[in-house]
Short mmCIF file of C-alpha atoms in Angstrom, two decimals:
data_model
loop_
_atom_site.label_atom_id
_atom_site.label_comp_id
_atom_site.label_asym_id
_atom_site.label_seq_id
_atom_site.Cartn_x
_atom_site.Cartn_y
_atom_site.Cartn_z
CA UNK A 23 -11.53 -23.80 18.59
CA UNK A 24 -10.68 -20.60 16.73
CA UNK A 25 -8.62 -20.71 13.54
CA UNK A 26 -5.88 -18.09 13.73
CA UNK A 27 -3.65 -17.16 10.78
CA UNK A 28 -0.38 -15.41 11.62
CA UNK A 29 2.01 -13.59 9.30
CA UNK A 30 4.55 -10.75 9.43
CA UNK A 31 6.94 -8.83 7.18
CA UNK A 32 10.29 -9.50 8.89
CA UNK A 33 10.21 -13.14 7.69
CA UNK A 34 9.60 -16.55 9.22
CA UNK A 35 12.93 -16.24 11.07
CA UNK A 36 12.06 -13.07 13.02
CA UNK A 37 11.95 -12.99 16.80
CA UNK A 38 8.82 -10.81 16.75
CA UNK A 39 6.92 -13.53 14.87
CA UNK A 40 7.96 -16.13 17.47
CA UNK A 41 6.68 -13.87 20.25
CA UNK A 42 3.32 -13.38 18.52
CA UNK A 43 2.96 -17.14 17.97
CA UNK A 44 3.58 -17.77 21.69
CA UNK A 45 1.01 -15.13 22.66
CA UNK A 46 -1.59 -16.44 20.17
CA UNK A 47 -1.43 -20.21 20.77
CA UNK A 48 -3.59 -20.19 23.92
CA UNK A 49 -6.40 -18.62 21.83
CA UNK A 50 -6.81 -21.38 19.23
CA UNK A 51 -5.40 -23.38 16.32
CA UNK A 52 -2.50 -21.40 14.94
CA UNK A 53 -1.39 -21.51 11.29
CA UNK A 54 1.64 -19.44 10.35
CA UNK A 55 2.24 -18.39 6.73
CA UNK A 56 5.17 -15.98 6.75
CA UNK A 57 7.59 -14.68 4.10
CA UNK A 58 10.74 -16.74 3.54
CA UNK A 59 12.79 -13.52 3.41
CA UNK A 60 12.53 -9.99 4.87
CA UNK A 61 9.67 -7.99 3.31
CA UNK A 62 9.83 -4.71 5.21
CA UNK A 63 8.44 -1.75 3.32
CA UNK A 64 6.38 -3.91 0.96
CA UNK A 65 3.11 -2.13 1.86
CA UNK A 66 0.17 -3.73 0.07
CA UNK A 67 2.30 -5.25 -2.71
CA UNK A 68 1.26 -8.55 -4.30
CA UNK A 69 3.14 -10.85 -6.66
CA UNK A 70 1.60 -11.10 -10.10
CA UNK A 71 4.49 -11.72 -12.49
CA UNK A 72 5.96 -14.91 -11.03
CA UNK A 73 4.60 -18.01 -9.33
CA UNK A 74 4.80 -18.49 -5.57
CA UNK A 75 6.19 -21.25 -3.38
CA UNK A 76 4.65 -22.47 -0.12
CA UNK A 77 6.66 -24.78 2.14
CA UNK A 78 5.32 -26.69 5.14
CA UNK A 79 7.99 -26.38 7.84
CA UNK A 80 6.27 -27.79 10.90
CA UNK A 81 3.04 -29.51 11.86
CA UNK A 82 1.92 -30.51 15.34
CA UNK A 83 -1.31 -30.50 17.36
CA UNK A 84 -3.12 -27.19 16.77
CA UNK A 85 -0.10 -25.72 15.00
CA UNK A 86 1.22 -25.49 11.44
CA UNK A 87 3.97 -23.36 10.00
CA UNK A 88 4.58 -22.47 6.32
CA UNK A 89 7.06 -20.22 4.60
CA UNK A 90 5.94 -18.38 1.46
CA UNK A 91 8.07 -16.83 -1.26
CA UNK A 92 5.74 -13.83 -1.66
CA UNK A 93 4.94 -10.59 0.10
CA UNK A 94 3.03 -10.33 3.40
CA UNK A 95 -0.22 -9.73 1.46
CA UNK A 96 0.56 -12.84 -0.65
CA UNK A 97 0.98 -14.77 2.64
CA UNK A 98 -2.54 -13.80 3.75
CA UNK A 99 -4.05 -14.61 0.35
CA UNK A 100 -2.27 -17.99 0.18
CA UNK A 101 -3.11 -18.71 3.82
CA UNK A 102 -6.82 -18.13 3.19
CA UNK A 103 -7.12 -19.63 -0.30
CA UNK A 104 -4.51 -22.41 -0.42
CA UNK A 105 -3.88 -23.51 3.20
CA UNK A 106 -7.37 -22.94 4.66
CA UNK A 107 -9.06 -23.17 1.23
CA UNK A 108 -12.48 -21.92 2.22
CA UNK A 109 -12.36 -23.20 5.82
CA UNK A 110 -13.32 -20.40 8.19
CA UNK A 111 -10.49 -18.26 9.56
CA UNK A 112 -11.52 -16.35 12.68
CA UNK A 113 -8.59 -14.05 13.21
CA UNK A 114 -5.52 -12.77 11.35
CA UNK A 115 -2.57 -11.47 13.35
CA UNK A 116 0.43 -9.79 11.76
CA UNK A 117 3.75 -9.03 13.45
CA UNK A 118 5.14 -8.38 15.89
CA UNK A 119 6.97 -5.98 13.62
CA UNK A 120 10.45 -4.81 14.59
CA UNK A 121 10.03 -1.02 14.30
CA UNK A 122 7.20 1.50 14.09
CA UNK A 123 3.98 1.28 12.10
CA UNK A 124 2.60 4.45 13.64
CA UNK A 125 1.42 7.44 11.62
CA UNK A 126 2.09 7.27 7.87
CA UNK A 127 4.32 4.19 8.33
CA UNK A 128 1.06 2.25 8.06
CA UNK A 129 1.19 2.79 4.27
CA UNK A 130 4.72 1.41 3.76
CA UNK A 131 4.40 -1.42 6.26
CA UNK A 132 4.17 -4.97 4.98
CA UNK A 133 2.94 -5.98 8.44
CA UNK A 134 -0.03 -3.62 8.11
CA UNK A 135 -0.52 -4.47 4.41
CA UNK A 136 -1.11 -8.07 5.47
CA UNK A 137 -3.50 -7.06 8.26
CA UNK A 138 -5.46 -4.74 5.94
CA UNK A 139 -5.73 -7.56 3.39
CA UNK A 140 -7.25 -9.68 6.17
CA UNK A 141 -10.00 -7.15 6.83
CA UNK A 142 -10.59 -6.77 3.07
CA UNK A 143 -11.25 -10.51 3.03
CA UNK A 144 -13.77 -10.15 5.87
CA UNK A 145 -11.62 -11.51 8.70
CA UNK A 146 -10.95 -9.75 12.02
CA UNK A 147 -7.35 -8.55 11.68
CA UNK A 148 -4.73 -6.86 13.83
CA UNK A 149 -1.18 -5.70 13.08
CA UNK A 150 1.30 -5.37 15.95
CA UNK A 151 4.57 -3.46 16.08
CA UNK A 152 7.16 -2.75 18.77
CA UNK A 153 9.09 0.52 18.48
CA UNK A 154 12.46 -1.23 18.56
CA UNK A 155 14.32 -2.06 15.33
CA UNK A 156 16.77 -4.44 17.04
CA UNK A 157 16.48 -7.97 15.64
CA UNK A 158 16.91 -9.20 19.21
CA UNK A 159 14.38 -6.72 20.70
CA UNK A 160 12.62 -7.61 23.96
CA UNK A 161 9.04 -8.38 22.92
CA UNK A 162 7.96 -9.43 26.42
CA UNK A 163 7.21 -5.84 27.40
CA UNK A 164 4.04 -5.68 25.29
CA UNK A 165 2.90 -9.30 25.58
CA UNK A 166 0.21 -8.66 28.21
CA UNK A 167 -1.32 -5.83 26.18
CA UNK A 168 -1.27 -7.90 23.00
CA UNK A 169 -3.09 -10.76 24.76
CA UNK A 170 -5.64 -8.31 26.11
CA UNK A 171 -6.30 -6.78 22.67
CA UNK A 172 -6.64 -10.20 21.02
CA UNK A 173 -9.14 -11.25 23.73
CA UNK A 174 -11.19 -8.06 23.25
CA UNK A 175 -11.33 -8.46 19.46
CA UNK A 176 -12.37 -12.12 19.72
CA UNK A 177 -15.27 -11.16 22.00
CA UNK A 178 -16.65 -8.23 20.00
CA UNK A 179 -18.57 -8.28 16.69
CA UNK A 180 -16.45 -7.70 13.60
CA UNK A 181 -15.82 -4.07 12.60
CA UNK A 182 -16.44 -4.50 8.87
CA UNK A 183 -13.58 -3.22 6.71
CA UNK A 184 -11.54 -2.17 9.75
CA UNK A 185 -8.12 -3.40 10.88
CA UNK A 186 -6.35 -2.46 14.12
CA UNK A 187 -2.90 -0.89 13.93
CA UNK A 188 -1.32 -1.55 17.34
CA UNK A 189 2.04 -0.03 18.28
CA UNK A 190 3.90 -0.72 21.50
CA UNK A 191 6.28 1.88 22.93
CA UNK A 192 9.89 0.90 23.50
CA UNK A 193 9.70 1.20 27.27
CA UNK A 194 10.50 -1.17 30.11
CA UNK A 195 7.50 -3.38 30.96
CA UNK A 196 6.33 -1.57 34.09
CA UNK A 197 6.60 1.82 32.40
CA UNK A 198 3.90 1.21 29.77
CA UNK A 199 0.94 3.12 31.14
CA UNK A 200 -1.94 1.47 29.27
CA UNK A 201 -3.83 1.50 25.96
CA UNK A 202 -5.00 4.54 24.01
CA UNK A 203 -7.36 4.38 21.01
CA UNK A 204 -5.98 6.98 18.59
CA UNK A 205 -6.08 8.60 15.18
CA UNK A 206 -3.20 8.41 12.69
CA UNK A 207 -0.70 11.23 13.33
CA UNK A 208 0.32 13.52 10.48
CA UNK A 209 4.07 12.74 10.54
CA UNK A 210 6.26 11.92 7.56
CA UNK A 211 9.65 10.71 6.37
CA UNK A 212 12.14 13.36 5.34
CA UNK A 213 14.12 11.45 2.76
CA UNK A 214 17.71 11.70 1.88
CA UNK A 215 19.58 9.57 -0.63
CA UNK A 216 23.21 8.68 -0.11
CA UNK A 217 24.94 8.50 -3.50
CA UNK A 218 27.86 6.08 -3.95
CA UNK A 219 29.99 4.89 -6.87
CA UNK A 220 30.23 1.23 -7.83
CA UNK A 221 33.65 -0.21 -8.83
CA UNK A 222 32.89 0.78 -12.45
CA UNK A 223 32.11 4.44 -11.54
CA UNK A 224 28.36 3.96 -11.85
CA UNK A 225 26.14 5.82 -9.36
CA UNK A 226 23.88 4.03 -6.95
CA UNK A 227 21.70 5.36 -4.15
CA UNK A 228 20.71 4.26 -0.66
CA UNK A 229 17.36 5.46 0.65
CA UNK A 230 17.82 6.98 4.09
CA UNK A 231 15.67 9.38 6.01
CA UNK A 232 14.47 10.77 9.25
CA UNK A 233 10.95 10.44 10.58
CA UNK A 234 9.66 13.91 11.31
CA UNK A 235 6.81 14.44 13.75
CA UNK A 236 4.66 17.43 13.01
CA UNK A 237 3.03 19.18 15.94
CA UNK A 238 2.44 16.55 18.65
CA UNK A 239 -1.36 16.40 18.60
CA UNK A 240 -3.15 14.78 21.53
CA UNK A 241 -5.28 11.85 20.44
CA UNK A 242 -2.81 10.68 17.77
CA UNK A 243 -0.78 7.50 17.83
CA UNK A 244 2.58 9.30 17.95
CA UNK A 245 1.43 11.34 20.95
CA UNK A 246 0.22 8.23 22.80
CA UNK A 247 3.50 6.38 22.10
CA UNK A 248 5.60 9.31 23.32
CA UNK A 249 3.61 9.17 26.57
CA UNK A 250 4.40 5.42 26.86
CA UNK A 251 0.91 4.21 25.92
CA UNK A 252 0.15 1.34 23.54
CA UNK A 253 -1.54 3.02 20.54
CA UNK A 254 -4.51 1.40 18.77
CA UNK A 255 -5.63 3.02 15.50
CA UNK A 256 -8.64 1.55 13.67
CA UNK A 257 -7.64 1.60 10.00
CA UNK A 258 -9.89 1.34 6.94
CA UNK A 259 -9.24 0.39 3.32
CA UNK A 260 -11.88 2.72 1.91
CA UNK A 261 -9.53 5.56 0.97
CA UNK A 262 -12.26 7.98 -0.16
CA UNK A 263 -11.53 11.49 1.14
CA UNK A 264 -15.19 12.14 1.98
CA UNK A 265 -14.55 15.62 3.38
CA UNK A 266 -13.34 17.02 0.06
CA UNK A 267 -16.01 15.42 -2.13
CA UNK A 268 -18.13 18.58 -2.12
CA UNK A 269 -15.16 20.64 -3.35
CA UNK A 270 -15.09 18.50 -6.50
CA UNK A 271 -18.71 17.57 -7.20
CA UNK A 272 -19.13 20.48 -9.62
CA UNK A 273 -16.71 18.57 -11.91
CA UNK A 274 -19.39 15.92 -12.46
CA UNK A 275 -21.27 16.41 -15.66
CA UNK B 4 6.74 27.16 -16.14
CA UNK B 5 5.35 24.35 -14.01
CA UNK B 6 7.58 21.44 -12.99
CA UNK B 7 5.75 18.18 -13.64
CA UNK B 8 7.02 14.78 -12.48
CA UNK B 9 5.61 11.74 -14.26
CA UNK B 10 5.82 8.09 -13.27
CA UNK B 11 3.85 4.85 -13.68
CA UNK B 12 3.95 1.18 -12.69
CA UNK B 13 3.98 -0.50 -16.11
CA UNK B 14 7.59 0.64 -16.69
CA UNK B 15 9.37 3.22 -18.80
CA UNK B 16 8.52 1.19 -21.90
CA UNK B 17 4.72 1.29 -21.51
CA UNK B 18 2.46 2.88 -24.08
CA UNK B 19 0.27 4.42 -21.36
CA UNK B 20 3.28 6.37 -20.03
CA UNK B 21 4.02 7.73 -23.51
CA UNK B 22 0.41 8.91 -23.83
CA UNK B 23 0.52 10.68 -20.48
CA UNK B 24 3.82 12.40 -21.41
CA UNK B 25 2.27 13.68 -24.65
CA UNK B 26 -0.77 14.99 -22.78
CA UNK B 27 1.33 16.63 -20.03
CA UNK B 28 4.04 18.38 -22.06
CA UNK B 29 1.89 21.40 -23.04
CA UNK B 30 1.43 22.12 -19.31
CA UNK B 31 5.10 22.59 -18.34
CA UNK B 32 8.59 21.15 -17.91
CA UNK B 33 8.21 17.39 -17.81
CA UNK B 34 10.57 15.08 -15.92
CA UNK B 35 9.88 11.36 -16.17
CA UNK B 36 11.20 8.95 -13.52
CA UNK B 37 9.68 5.55 -14.26
CA UNK B 38 10.52 1.98 -13.25
CA UNK B 39 12.95 0.12 -15.50
CA UNK B 40 10.74 -2.99 -15.28
CA UNK B 41 7.02 -3.72 -14.75
CA UNK B 42 5.91 -2.95 -11.19
CA UNK B 43 2.19 -3.73 -11.29
CA UNK B 44 0.70 -4.68 -7.94
CA UNK B 45 3.50 -3.04 -5.96
CA UNK B 46 1.08 -0.82 -4.01
CA UNK B 47 2.96 1.51 -1.68
CA UNK B 48 6.11 -0.67 -1.57
CA UNK B 49 9.53 0.98 -1.16
CA UNK B 50 13.00 -0.51 -1.52
CA UNK B 51 14.97 -0.55 1.72
CA UNK B 52 17.27 -3.57 1.50
CA UNK B 53 19.21 -2.76 -1.66
CA UNK B 54 20.52 0.38 -3.35
CA UNK B 55 18.77 1.95 -6.34
CA UNK B 56 19.93 2.93 -9.81
CA UNK B 57 18.79 6.01 -11.71
CA UNK B 58 19.64 6.32 -15.41
CA UNK B 59 19.25 9.45 -17.53
CA UNK B 60 17.83 8.26 -20.86
CA UNK B 61 16.94 11.50 -22.61
CA UNK B 62 17.32 15.24 -22.11
CA UNK B 63 15.95 17.98 -24.34
CA UNK B 64 14.31 21.38 -23.88
CA UNK B 65 11.72 21.16 -21.09
CA UNK B 66 12.00 17.38 -21.00
CA UNK B 67 14.06 14.77 -19.13
CA UNK B 68 13.58 11.05 -18.84
CA UNK B 69 15.07 8.68 -16.24
CA UNK B 70 14.60 5.01 -15.53
CA UNK B 71 14.78 3.85 -11.92
CA UNK B 72 15.42 0.34 -10.60
CA UNK B 73 12.90 0.74 -7.76
CA UNK B 74 9.15 0.68 -7.24
CA UNK B 75 6.77 3.46 -8.37
CA UNK B 76 6.95 5.01 -4.87
CA UNK B 77 10.76 4.89 -5.08
CA UNK B 78 10.49 6.73 -8.43
CA UNK B 79 8.55 9.58 -6.80
CA UNK B 80 10.95 9.77 -3.84
CA UNK B 81 14.03 9.76 -6.13
CA UNK B 82 12.37 12.21 -8.49
CA UNK B 83 11.74 14.67 -5.67
CA UNK B 84 14.91 14.16 -3.62
CA UNK B 85 17.60 13.24 -6.18
CA UNK B 86 16.47 14.67 -9.54
CA UNK B 87 14.66 17.82 -8.34
CA UNK B 88 16.61 17.88 -5.03
CA UNK B 89 14.56 20.51 -3.24
CA UNK B 90 13.49 22.40 -6.39
CA UNK B 91 9.73 22.91 -6.36
CA UNK B 92 7.63 20.26 -8.10
CA UNK B 93 4.15 21.52 -8.95
CA UNK B 94 2.40 18.37 -10.08
CA UNK B 95 2.91 14.61 -10.03
CA UNK B 96 1.12 12.48 -12.62
CA UNK B 97 1.13 8.69 -12.55
CA UNK B 98 0.01 6.38 -15.35
CA UNK B 99 -1.72 5.97 -17.63
CA UNK B 100 -2.05 2.54 -16.11
CA UNK B 101 -3.06 -0.37 -18.33
CA UNK B 102 -6.00 -1.81 -16.34
CA UNK B 103 -8.32 -0.73 -13.54
CA UNK B 104 -7.46 1.14 -10.36
CA UNK B 105 -11.10 1.51 -9.38
CA UNK B 106 -12.50 0.33 -6.04
CA UNK B 107 -10.10 -1.67 -3.85
CA UNK B 108 -7.57 -1.93 -6.71
CA UNK B 109 -6.33 1.43 -5.42
CA UNK B 110 -4.54 -0.45 -2.59
CA UNK B 111 -2.64 -2.88 -4.83
CA UNK B 112 -1.86 -0.38 -7.57
CA UNK B 113 1.71 0.84 -7.97
CA UNK B 114 0.34 3.68 -10.11
CA UNK B 115 -1.78 4.89 -7.22
CA UNK B 116 0.96 4.15 -4.65
CA UNK B 117 3.16 6.64 -6.52
CA UNK B 118 0.40 9.25 -6.70
CA UNK B 119 -0.42 8.86 -2.99
CA UNK B 120 3.28 9.27 -2.17
CA UNK B 121 3.14 12.54 -4.12
CA UNK B 122 0.34 13.92 -1.96
CA UNK B 123 2.12 12.70 1.20
CA UNK B 124 5.06 14.85 0.08
CA UNK B 125 2.77 17.86 -0.30
CA UNK B 126 2.54 17.88 -4.11
CA UNK B 127 -0.70 17.91 -6.14
CA UNK B 128 -0.95 14.37 -7.50
CA UNK B 129 -3.16 12.39 -9.84
CA UNK B 130 -3.15 8.73 -10.89
CA UNK B 131 -4.71 7.76 -14.24
CA UNK B 132 -5.85 4.37 -15.44
CA UNK B 133 -7.60 3.05 -18.55
CA UNK B 134 -9.78 -0.04 -18.15
CA UNK B 135 -7.93 -1.94 -20.86
CA UNK B 136 -5.13 -4.38 -19.97
CA UNK B 137 -3.86 -4.63 -23.57
CA UNK B 138 -0.25 -3.41 -23.84
CA UNK B 139 -1.27 -1.79 -27.12
CA UNK B 140 -4.48 -0.23 -25.70
CA UNK B 141 -5.91 2.91 -27.35
CA UNK B 142 -5.20 5.69 -24.87
CA UNK B 143 -6.53 8.44 -27.16
CA UNK B 144 -10.08 7.88 -25.96
CA UNK B 145 -9.46 9.48 -22.56
CA UNK B 146 -6.88 12.11 -23.57
CA UNK B 147 -9.30 15.05 -23.62
CA UNK B 148 -10.63 14.23 -20.16
CA UNK B 149 -7.12 13.80 -18.76
CA UNK B 150 -6.12 17.24 -20.12
CA UNK B 151 -9.23 18.75 -18.60
CA UNK B 152 -8.56 17.22 -15.16
CA UNK B 153 -4.91 18.32 -15.18
CA UNK B 154 -5.99 21.88 -16.08
CA UNK B 155 -8.57 21.95 -13.27
CA UNK B 156 -6.07 20.69 -10.66
CA UNK B 157 -3.44 23.23 -11.72
CA UNK B 158 -5.95 26.05 -11.26
CA UNK B 159 -7.34 25.06 -7.87
CA UNK B 160 -5.67 25.29 -4.44
CA UNK B 161 -4.03 22.08 -3.25
CA UNK B 162 -6.29 19.59 -1.45
CA UNK B 163 -3.89 18.77 1.39
CA UNK B 164 -3.26 15.04 1.79
CA UNK B 165 -5.55 14.17 -1.13
CA UNK B 166 -4.73 12.40 -4.41
CA UNK B 167 -7.10 11.90 -7.32
CA UNK B 168 -7.76 8.38 -8.56
CA UNK B 169 -8.97 8.77 -12.16
CA UNK B 170 -10.24 5.78 -14.16
CA UNK B 171 -11.28 5.90 -17.79
CA UNK B 172 -13.85 3.44 -19.12
CA UNK B 173 -12.87 1.20 -22.00
CA UNK B 174 -15.32 2.75 -24.44
CA UNK B 175 -14.95 4.30 -27.87
CA UNK B 176 -14.09 8.01 -27.63
CA UNK B 177 -17.50 9.44 -28.44
CA UNK B 178 -19.23 7.06 -26.03
CA UNK B 179 -17.60 8.42 -22.85
CA UNK B 180 -20.35 10.53 -21.32
CA UNK B 181 -18.36 12.80 -19.01
CA UNK B 182 -16.76 12.95 -15.58
CA UNK B 183 -18.24 11.76 -12.27
CA UNK B 184 -16.71 12.51 -8.87
CA UNK B 185 -17.22 9.30 -6.89
CA UNK B 186 -16.58 7.29 -3.76
CA UNK B 187 -14.56 4.05 -3.74
CA UNK B 188 -16.84 1.07 -4.48
CA UNK B 189 -16.89 -1.91 -2.14
CA UNK B 190 -15.75 -4.54 -4.65
CA UNK B 191 -13.05 -7.15 -4.14
CA UNK B 192 -10.89 -9.84 -5.74
CA UNK B 193 -12.07 -13.41 -5.35
CA UNK B 194 -8.75 -15.20 -5.45
CA UNK B 195 -7.92 -18.57 -6.79
CA UNK B 196 -4.50 -20.15 -6.97
CA UNK B 197 -3.57 -22.47 -9.80
CA UNK B 198 -1.20 -25.16 -8.48
CA UNK B 199 1.42 -26.65 -10.82
CA UNK B 200 4.37 -29.00 -10.46
CA UNK B 201 7.90 -28.00 -11.40
CA UNK B 202 10.13 -30.53 -13.25
CA UNK B 203 11.33 -31.83 -9.82
CA UNK B 204 7.75 -32.41 -8.56
CA UNK B 205 7.75 -29.31 -6.36
CA UNK B 206 4.51 -27.32 -6.10
CA UNK B 207 4.23 -23.75 -7.24
CA UNK B 208 1.23 -21.45 -7.43
CA UNK B 209 -0.05 -18.76 -9.77
CA UNK B 210 -2.26 -16.08 -8.28
CA UNK B 211 -5.41 -15.70 -10.36
CA UNK B 212 -8.75 -14.25 -9.48
CA UNK B 213 -11.92 -12.60 -10.52
CA UNK B 214 -12.92 -9.07 -9.58
CA UNK B 215 -16.32 -9.24 -7.94
CA UNK B 216 -18.56 -6.19 -7.82
CA UNK B 217 -20.85 -6.09 -4.84
CA UNK B 218 -24.19 -4.36 -5.28
CA UNK B 219 -23.73 -1.61 -7.90
CA UNK B 220 -24.13 1.48 -5.75
CA UNK B 221 -24.78 4.82 -7.44
CA UNK B 222 -22.10 7.36 -6.64
CA UNK B 223 -19.27 4.80 -6.63
CA UNK B 224 -16.45 4.59 -9.15
CA UNK B 225 -17.47 1.15 -10.43
CA UNK B 226 -21.02 2.41 -11.08
CA UNK B 227 -19.76 5.47 -12.96
CA UNK B 228 -17.40 3.37 -15.10
CA UNK B 229 -20.15 0.90 -15.98
CA UNK B 230 -22.20 3.89 -17.21
CA UNK B 231 -19.23 5.01 -19.37
CA UNK B 232 -18.22 7.95 -17.19
CA UNK B 233 -14.65 8.84 -16.23
CA UNK B 234 -14.52 8.26 -12.44
CA UNK B 235 -12.61 10.61 -10.13
CA UNK B 236 -12.19 9.49 -6.51
CA UNK B 237 -10.39 11.80 -4.08
CA UNK B 238 -8.18 9.49 -2.03
CA UNK B 239 -6.51 10.16 1.34
CA UNK B 240 -3.57 8.59 3.15
CA UNK B 241 -5.01 9.13 6.61
CA UNK B 242 -6.41 5.63 7.06
CA UNK B 243 -8.09 6.30 10.43
CA UNK B 244 -11.56 4.71 10.52
CA UNK B 245 -13.10 7.70 12.31
CA UNK B 246 -16.61 6.24 12.36
CA UNK B 247 -15.64 3.30 14.58
CA UNK B 248 -13.47 5.26 17.03
CA UNK B 249 -16.32 5.58 19.52
CA UNK B 250 -16.83 1.80 19.52
CA UNK B 251 -13.28 1.40 20.83
CA UNK B 252 -12.66 4.44 23.05
CA UNK B 253 -13.67 2.52 26.19
CA UNK B 254 -10.44 0.50 25.64
CA UNK B 255 -8.38 3.58 26.50
CA UNK B 256 -7.19 3.58 30.09
#
């Protein structure tokens, strides 16, 4: 039976995590190691300046559930090196995130940080997100597609150093048209900070912002999602910008 | 005069930050926005669940210094959107980090997270690191190379979506042989957790690990650093794994 490690960034209490567990259990032994508190926006952060806690919450046939006091990436590291401790893990699933991990959100996302860590450790890894921020979002709409993608990844050879970034449009079940393999769109957050005064007249700031799509380019994840397709972007952790190397090589001396 | 924004991940109190400020000031107006506490390993994390503080610590001709309660990426966002508030920023410099940001460390590094955020916001950005974890490390050894790289980047057109990841070997000044433009080496952390008991018999874990170089491949940052060269890797935030797209396109339907 396959060993499957599941994590997320919305915490062990999130509805999206429960949906992913239900979808994954038919595929193998499921071990959950998820943050004990919300960790949205934690990207690839790890905890180095304080020790971590791991708490076994549930154990039954082919299922274990732990909470972890660290980031999503810490959850993957502790899952592999404390819980599984060298035992083979066949698949890492992260999510289902409440919100979007499309385009440049992949860099801020704790869900995707965890999945990328999985592929860095040599394990097939997928991050899932539903484009609905509601904590009570309806995750059933994408369940069939998620099952299908998990089945495909289990069957195929590992894509070394590659993670899948899967986003599900916020559309009623029958309206999702299918799957599109995509590139990462060039969209960005236009930030704005709201300044407030504390009771002692000190300033503090809330990060707010608006996600701005550039030109809607066909073949990108944002384009696919706007057309009601599930987007699948293969993501790598080698960040080398190979196409500009030749503009800089004359620096070498 | 150029507007230069400086940040780091070792906090406003770090020696490496002071060295970078001294190197940068001859190039323009310097504004520092750096974390008020150590933020190593924070990667591309942002703060979304609590408000942020910004504190003006120093202001003199062509120089301002702020501490920020957020992550390195928060520092860049607040620098651009609160401190500069739409005024043009010409260059973002991050570091000098105490330690290595070579190879896959680029993903965990708050120093590099900040620099990557800079390029995502359309500003020329460079992250610097010295391969010496000592808080009292000697940053003078790389100063000449850092000046040279800053001068080159100021002169050339912007490389859209690209950040430079610059690492300086821990070698005496005269022993550094020069600069090499490199790709990101395929090395990784082999983790180990040290388990301890708290006074109430509860388990807690310290993340430890050893950085393992794979085969030393010529042309990579780790190879250049081992040969006492300053490594420069152009880094991009488009994470699409273009070379595996065709292995997945048959999924699209």
